[in-house]
Every structure is written in structure tokens, then in C-alpha cells.
Short mmCIF file of N, CA, C and O in Angstrom, two decimals:
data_model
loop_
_atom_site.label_atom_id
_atom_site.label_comp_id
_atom_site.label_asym_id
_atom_site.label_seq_id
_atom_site.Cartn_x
_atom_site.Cartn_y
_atom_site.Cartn_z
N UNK E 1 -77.20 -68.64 -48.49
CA UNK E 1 -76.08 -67.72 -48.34
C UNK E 1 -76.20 -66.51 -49.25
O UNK E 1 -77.18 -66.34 -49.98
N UNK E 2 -74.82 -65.43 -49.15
CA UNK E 2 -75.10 -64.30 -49.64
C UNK E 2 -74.64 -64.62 -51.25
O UNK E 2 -74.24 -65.70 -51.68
N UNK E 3 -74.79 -63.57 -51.88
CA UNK E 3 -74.70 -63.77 -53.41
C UNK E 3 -73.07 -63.33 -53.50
O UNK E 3 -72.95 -62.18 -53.08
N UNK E 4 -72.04 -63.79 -53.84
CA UNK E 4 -70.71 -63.75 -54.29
C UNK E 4 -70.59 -61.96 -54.59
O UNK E 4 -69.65 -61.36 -54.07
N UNK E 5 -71.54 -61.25 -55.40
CA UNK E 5 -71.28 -59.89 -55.63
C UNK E 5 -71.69 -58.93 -54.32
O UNK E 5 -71.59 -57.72 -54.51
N UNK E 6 -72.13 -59.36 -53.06
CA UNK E 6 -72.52 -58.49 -52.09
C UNK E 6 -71.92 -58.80 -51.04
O UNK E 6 -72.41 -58.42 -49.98
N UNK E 7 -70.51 -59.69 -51.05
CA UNK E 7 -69.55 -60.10 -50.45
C UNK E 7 -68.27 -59.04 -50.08
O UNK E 7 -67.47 -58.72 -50.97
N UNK E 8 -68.17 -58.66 -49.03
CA UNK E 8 -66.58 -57.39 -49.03
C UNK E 8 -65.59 -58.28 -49.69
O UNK E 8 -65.62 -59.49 -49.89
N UNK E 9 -64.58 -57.23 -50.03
CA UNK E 9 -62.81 -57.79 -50.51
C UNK E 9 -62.86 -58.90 -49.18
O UNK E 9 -62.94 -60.12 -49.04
N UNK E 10 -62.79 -57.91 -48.48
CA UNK E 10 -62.38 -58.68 -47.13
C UNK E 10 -62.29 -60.20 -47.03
O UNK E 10 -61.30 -60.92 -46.86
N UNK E 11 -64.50 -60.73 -47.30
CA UNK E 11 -64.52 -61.51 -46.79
C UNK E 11 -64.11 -62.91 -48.25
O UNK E 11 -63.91 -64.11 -48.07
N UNK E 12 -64.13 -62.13 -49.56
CA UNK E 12 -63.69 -62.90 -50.40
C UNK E 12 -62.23 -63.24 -50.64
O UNK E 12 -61.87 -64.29 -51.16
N UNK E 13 -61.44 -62.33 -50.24
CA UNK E 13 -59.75 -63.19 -49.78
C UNK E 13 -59.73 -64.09 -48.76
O UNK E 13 -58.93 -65.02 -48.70
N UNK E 14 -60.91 -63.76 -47.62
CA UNK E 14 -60.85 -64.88 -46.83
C UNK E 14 -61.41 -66.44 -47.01
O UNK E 14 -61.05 -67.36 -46.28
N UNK E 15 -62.19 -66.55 -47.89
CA UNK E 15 -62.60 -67.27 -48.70
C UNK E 15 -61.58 -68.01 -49.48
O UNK E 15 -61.10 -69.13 -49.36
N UNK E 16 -61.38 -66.96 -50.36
CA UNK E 16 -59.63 -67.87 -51.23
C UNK E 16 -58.64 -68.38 -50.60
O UNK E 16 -58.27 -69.52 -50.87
N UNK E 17 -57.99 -67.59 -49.57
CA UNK E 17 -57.65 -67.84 -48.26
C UNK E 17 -58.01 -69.59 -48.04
O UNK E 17 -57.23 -70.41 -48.52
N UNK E 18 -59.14 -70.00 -47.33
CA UNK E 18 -59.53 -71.33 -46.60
C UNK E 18 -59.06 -72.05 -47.83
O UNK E 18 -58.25 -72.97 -47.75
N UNK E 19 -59.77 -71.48 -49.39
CA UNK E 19 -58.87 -72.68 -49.92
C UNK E 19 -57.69 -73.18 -50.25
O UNK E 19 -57.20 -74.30 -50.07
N UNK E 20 -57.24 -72.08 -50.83
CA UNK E 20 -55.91 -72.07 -50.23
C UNK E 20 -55.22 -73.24 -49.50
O UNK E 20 -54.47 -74.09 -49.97
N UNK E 21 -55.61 -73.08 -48.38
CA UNK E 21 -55.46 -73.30 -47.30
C UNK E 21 -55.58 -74.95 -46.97
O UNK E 21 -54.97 -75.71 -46.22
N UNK E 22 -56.71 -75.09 -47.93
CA UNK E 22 -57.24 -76.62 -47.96
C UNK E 22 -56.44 -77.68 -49.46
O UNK E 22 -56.43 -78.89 -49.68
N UNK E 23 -55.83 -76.42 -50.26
CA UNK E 23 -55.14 -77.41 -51.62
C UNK E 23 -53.84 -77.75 -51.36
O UNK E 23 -53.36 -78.69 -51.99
N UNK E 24 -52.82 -76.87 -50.10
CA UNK E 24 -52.12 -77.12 -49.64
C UNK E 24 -51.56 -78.58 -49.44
O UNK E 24 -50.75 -79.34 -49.97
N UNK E 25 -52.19 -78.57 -48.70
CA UNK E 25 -52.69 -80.38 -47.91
C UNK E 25 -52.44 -80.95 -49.10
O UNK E 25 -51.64 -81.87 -48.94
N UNK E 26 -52.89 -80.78 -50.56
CA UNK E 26 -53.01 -81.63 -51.22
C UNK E 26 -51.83 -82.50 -51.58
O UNK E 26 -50.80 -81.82 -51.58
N UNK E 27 -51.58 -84.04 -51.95
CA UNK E 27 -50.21 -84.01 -51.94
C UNK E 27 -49.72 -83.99 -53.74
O UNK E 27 -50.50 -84.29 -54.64
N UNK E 28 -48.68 -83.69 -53.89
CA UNK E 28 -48.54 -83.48 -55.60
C UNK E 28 -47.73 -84.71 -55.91
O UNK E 28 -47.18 -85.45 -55.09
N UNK E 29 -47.74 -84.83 -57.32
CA UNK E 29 -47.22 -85.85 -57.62
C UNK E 29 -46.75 -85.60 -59.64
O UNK E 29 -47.53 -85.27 -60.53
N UNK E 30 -45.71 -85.81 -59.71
CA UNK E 30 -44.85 -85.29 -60.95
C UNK E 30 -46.78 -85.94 -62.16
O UNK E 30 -47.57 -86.88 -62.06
N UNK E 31 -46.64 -84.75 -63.06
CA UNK E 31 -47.63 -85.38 -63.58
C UNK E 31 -46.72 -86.63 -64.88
O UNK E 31 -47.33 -87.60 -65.33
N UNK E 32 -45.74 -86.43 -65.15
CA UNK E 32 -45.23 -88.02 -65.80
C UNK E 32 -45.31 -89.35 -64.86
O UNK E 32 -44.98 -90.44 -65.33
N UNK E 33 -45.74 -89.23 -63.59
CA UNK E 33 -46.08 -90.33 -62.92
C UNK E 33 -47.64 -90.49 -63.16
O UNK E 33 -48.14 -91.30 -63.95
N UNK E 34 -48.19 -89.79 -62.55
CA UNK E 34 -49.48 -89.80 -62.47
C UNK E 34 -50.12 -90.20 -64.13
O UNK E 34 -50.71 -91.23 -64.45
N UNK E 35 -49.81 -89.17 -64.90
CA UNK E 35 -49.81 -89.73 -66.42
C UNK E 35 -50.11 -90.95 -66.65
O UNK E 35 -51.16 -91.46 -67.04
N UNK E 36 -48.91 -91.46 -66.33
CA UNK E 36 -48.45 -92.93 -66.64
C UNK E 36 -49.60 -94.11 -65.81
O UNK E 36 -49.71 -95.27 -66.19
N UNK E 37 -50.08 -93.75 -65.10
CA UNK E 37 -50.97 -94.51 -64.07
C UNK E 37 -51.89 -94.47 -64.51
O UNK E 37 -52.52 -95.53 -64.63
N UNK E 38 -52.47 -93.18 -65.00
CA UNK E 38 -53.48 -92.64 -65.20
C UNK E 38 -53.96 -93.52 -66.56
O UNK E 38 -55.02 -94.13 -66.54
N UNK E 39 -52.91 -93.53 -67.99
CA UNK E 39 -52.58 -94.21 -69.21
C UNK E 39 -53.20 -95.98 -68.40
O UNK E 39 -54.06 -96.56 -69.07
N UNK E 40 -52.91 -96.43 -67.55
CA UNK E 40 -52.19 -98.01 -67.48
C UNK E 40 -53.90 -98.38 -66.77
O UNK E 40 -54.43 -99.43 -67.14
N UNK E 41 -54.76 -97.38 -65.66
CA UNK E 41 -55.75 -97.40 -65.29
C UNK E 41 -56.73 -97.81 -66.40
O UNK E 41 -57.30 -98.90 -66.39
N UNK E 42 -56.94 -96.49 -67.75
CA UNK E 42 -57.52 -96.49 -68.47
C UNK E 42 -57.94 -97.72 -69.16
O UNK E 42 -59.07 -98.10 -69.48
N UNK E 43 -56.47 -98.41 -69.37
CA UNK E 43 -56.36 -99.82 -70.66
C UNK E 43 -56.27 -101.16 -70.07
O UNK E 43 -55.83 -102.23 -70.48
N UNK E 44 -57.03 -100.65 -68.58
CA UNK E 44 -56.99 -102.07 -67.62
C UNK E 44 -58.87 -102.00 -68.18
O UNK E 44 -59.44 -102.80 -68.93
N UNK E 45 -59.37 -100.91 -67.58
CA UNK E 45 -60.55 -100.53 -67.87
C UNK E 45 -61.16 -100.44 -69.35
O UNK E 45 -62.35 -100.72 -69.52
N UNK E 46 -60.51 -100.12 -70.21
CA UNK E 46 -61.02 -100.39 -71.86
C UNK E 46 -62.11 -101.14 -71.90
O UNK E 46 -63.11 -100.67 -72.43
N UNK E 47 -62.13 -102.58 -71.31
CA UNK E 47 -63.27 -103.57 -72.08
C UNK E 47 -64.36 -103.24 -71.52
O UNK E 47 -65.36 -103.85 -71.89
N UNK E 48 -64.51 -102.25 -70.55
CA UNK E 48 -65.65 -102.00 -69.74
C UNK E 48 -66.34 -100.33 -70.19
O UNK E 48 -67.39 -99.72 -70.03
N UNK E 49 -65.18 -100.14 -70.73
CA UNK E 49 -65.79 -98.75 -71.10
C UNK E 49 -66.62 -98.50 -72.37
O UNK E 49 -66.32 -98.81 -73.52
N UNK E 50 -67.82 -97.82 -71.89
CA UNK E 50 -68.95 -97.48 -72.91
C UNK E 50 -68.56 -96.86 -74.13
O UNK E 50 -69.07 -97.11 -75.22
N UNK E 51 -67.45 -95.89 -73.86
CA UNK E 51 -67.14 -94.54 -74.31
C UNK E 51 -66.35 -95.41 -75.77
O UNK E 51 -66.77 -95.12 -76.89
N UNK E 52 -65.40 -96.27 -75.66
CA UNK E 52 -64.50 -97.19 -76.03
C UNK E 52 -65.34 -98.49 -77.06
O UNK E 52 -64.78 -98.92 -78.08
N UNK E 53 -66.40 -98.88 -76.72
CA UNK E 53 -67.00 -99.63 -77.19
C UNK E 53 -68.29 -99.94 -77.70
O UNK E 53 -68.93 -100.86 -78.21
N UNK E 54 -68.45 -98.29 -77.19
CA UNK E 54 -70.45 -98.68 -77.55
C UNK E 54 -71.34 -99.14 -77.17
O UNK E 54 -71.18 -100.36 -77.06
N UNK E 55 -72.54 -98.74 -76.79
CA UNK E 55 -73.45 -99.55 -76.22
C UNK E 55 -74.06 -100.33 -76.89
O UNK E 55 -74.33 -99.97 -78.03
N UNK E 56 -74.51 -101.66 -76.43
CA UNK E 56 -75.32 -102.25 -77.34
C UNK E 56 -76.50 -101.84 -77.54
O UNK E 56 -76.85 -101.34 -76.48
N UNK E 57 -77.63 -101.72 -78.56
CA UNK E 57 -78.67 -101.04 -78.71
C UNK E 57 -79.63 -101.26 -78.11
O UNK E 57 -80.49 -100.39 -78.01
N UNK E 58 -79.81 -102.69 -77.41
CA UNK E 58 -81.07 -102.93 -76.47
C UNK E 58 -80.59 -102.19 -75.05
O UNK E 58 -81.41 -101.66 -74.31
N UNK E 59 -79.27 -102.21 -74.79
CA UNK E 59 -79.57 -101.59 -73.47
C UNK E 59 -78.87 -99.67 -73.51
O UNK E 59 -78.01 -99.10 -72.84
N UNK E 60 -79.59 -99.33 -74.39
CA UNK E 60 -79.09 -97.79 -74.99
C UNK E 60 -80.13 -96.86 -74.66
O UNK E 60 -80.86 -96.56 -75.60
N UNK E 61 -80.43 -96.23 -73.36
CA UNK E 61 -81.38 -95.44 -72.92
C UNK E 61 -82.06 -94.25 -74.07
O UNK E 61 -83.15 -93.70 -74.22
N UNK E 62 -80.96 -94.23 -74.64
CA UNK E 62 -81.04 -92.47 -75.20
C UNK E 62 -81.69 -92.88 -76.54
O UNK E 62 -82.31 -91.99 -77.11
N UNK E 63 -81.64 -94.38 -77.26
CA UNK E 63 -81.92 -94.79 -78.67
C UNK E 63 -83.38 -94.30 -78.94
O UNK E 63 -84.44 -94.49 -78.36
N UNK E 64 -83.09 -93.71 -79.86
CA UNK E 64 -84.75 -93.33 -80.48
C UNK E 64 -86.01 -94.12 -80.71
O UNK E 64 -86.17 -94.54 -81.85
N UNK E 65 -86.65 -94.31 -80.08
CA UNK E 65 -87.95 -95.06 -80.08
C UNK E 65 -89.11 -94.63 -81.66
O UNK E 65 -89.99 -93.81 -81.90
N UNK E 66 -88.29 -95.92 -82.52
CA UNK E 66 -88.96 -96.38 -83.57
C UNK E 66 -89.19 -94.87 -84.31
O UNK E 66 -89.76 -93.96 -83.71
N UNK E 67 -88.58 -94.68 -86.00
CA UNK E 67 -88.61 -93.76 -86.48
C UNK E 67 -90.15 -93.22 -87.43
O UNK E 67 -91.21 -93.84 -87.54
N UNK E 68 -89.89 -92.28 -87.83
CA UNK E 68 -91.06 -91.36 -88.12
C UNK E 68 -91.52 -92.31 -89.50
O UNK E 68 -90.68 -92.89 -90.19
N UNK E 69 -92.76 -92.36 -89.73
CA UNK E 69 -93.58 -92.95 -91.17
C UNK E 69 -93.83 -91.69 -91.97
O UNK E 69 -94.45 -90.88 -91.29
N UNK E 70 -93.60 -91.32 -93.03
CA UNK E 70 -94.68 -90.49 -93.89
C UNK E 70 -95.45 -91.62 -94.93
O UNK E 70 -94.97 -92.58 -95.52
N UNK E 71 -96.71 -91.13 -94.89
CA UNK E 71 -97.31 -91.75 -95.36
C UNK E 71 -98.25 -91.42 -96.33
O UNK E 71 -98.95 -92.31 -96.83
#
């Protein structure tokens, strides 16, 4: 496709436009509900979360493979 800067007004309101158009649809919901779900999701999920608990070091992709010697 074309590059966003070689686009008319035109066809970039029509653009914002479709979405627009498409968030509509979306349905809303008070965010003190959603919040609250959102809160109750999280702390169902806790014991599973990495972020929350850490990985253990054998299965830790990113762990540094064995540190530097000076010798």
C-alpha cells in the first residue's frame, strides 16, 4: 500500500471515518466494572503468573550462560 504521507485529506478522513465506524460497535462498559473484573481475573491468575513469581532458573530462557573467568 501507499505510504500514509502521499494519502489526500480526503482519503485519510475516510480512513478515520471506517474506524470510527468500526469502535462504534464496540460495546462500553463503566470502567469501575470492568476494573473490578479485571482486579478479580488477575488474583485468580497470580499463581501462574511469571511476572508475580519468577521464573525458576532452569527453565529461564534469557539466564546468562555461565559467567566470565579472568584469569
Amino acid at each position: 500500500g501507499r505510504m500514509a504521507q502521499d494519502m489526500t485529506e480526503k482519503e485519510l478522513l475516510k480512513m478515520e471515518l471506517d474506524q470510527l465506524k468500526k469502535e462504534v460497535k464496540n460495546e462500553r462498559q463503566m470502567i469501575s466494572k470492568t476494573g473490578k473484573e479485571l482486579k478479580e481475573y488477575i488474583e485468580s491468575m497470580a499463581g501462574e503468573d511469571p511476572l508475580l513469581k519468577g521464573v525458576p532458573e532452569d527453565k529461564n530462557p534469557f539466564k546468562e550462560k555461565g559467567g566470565c573467568t579472568i584469569s
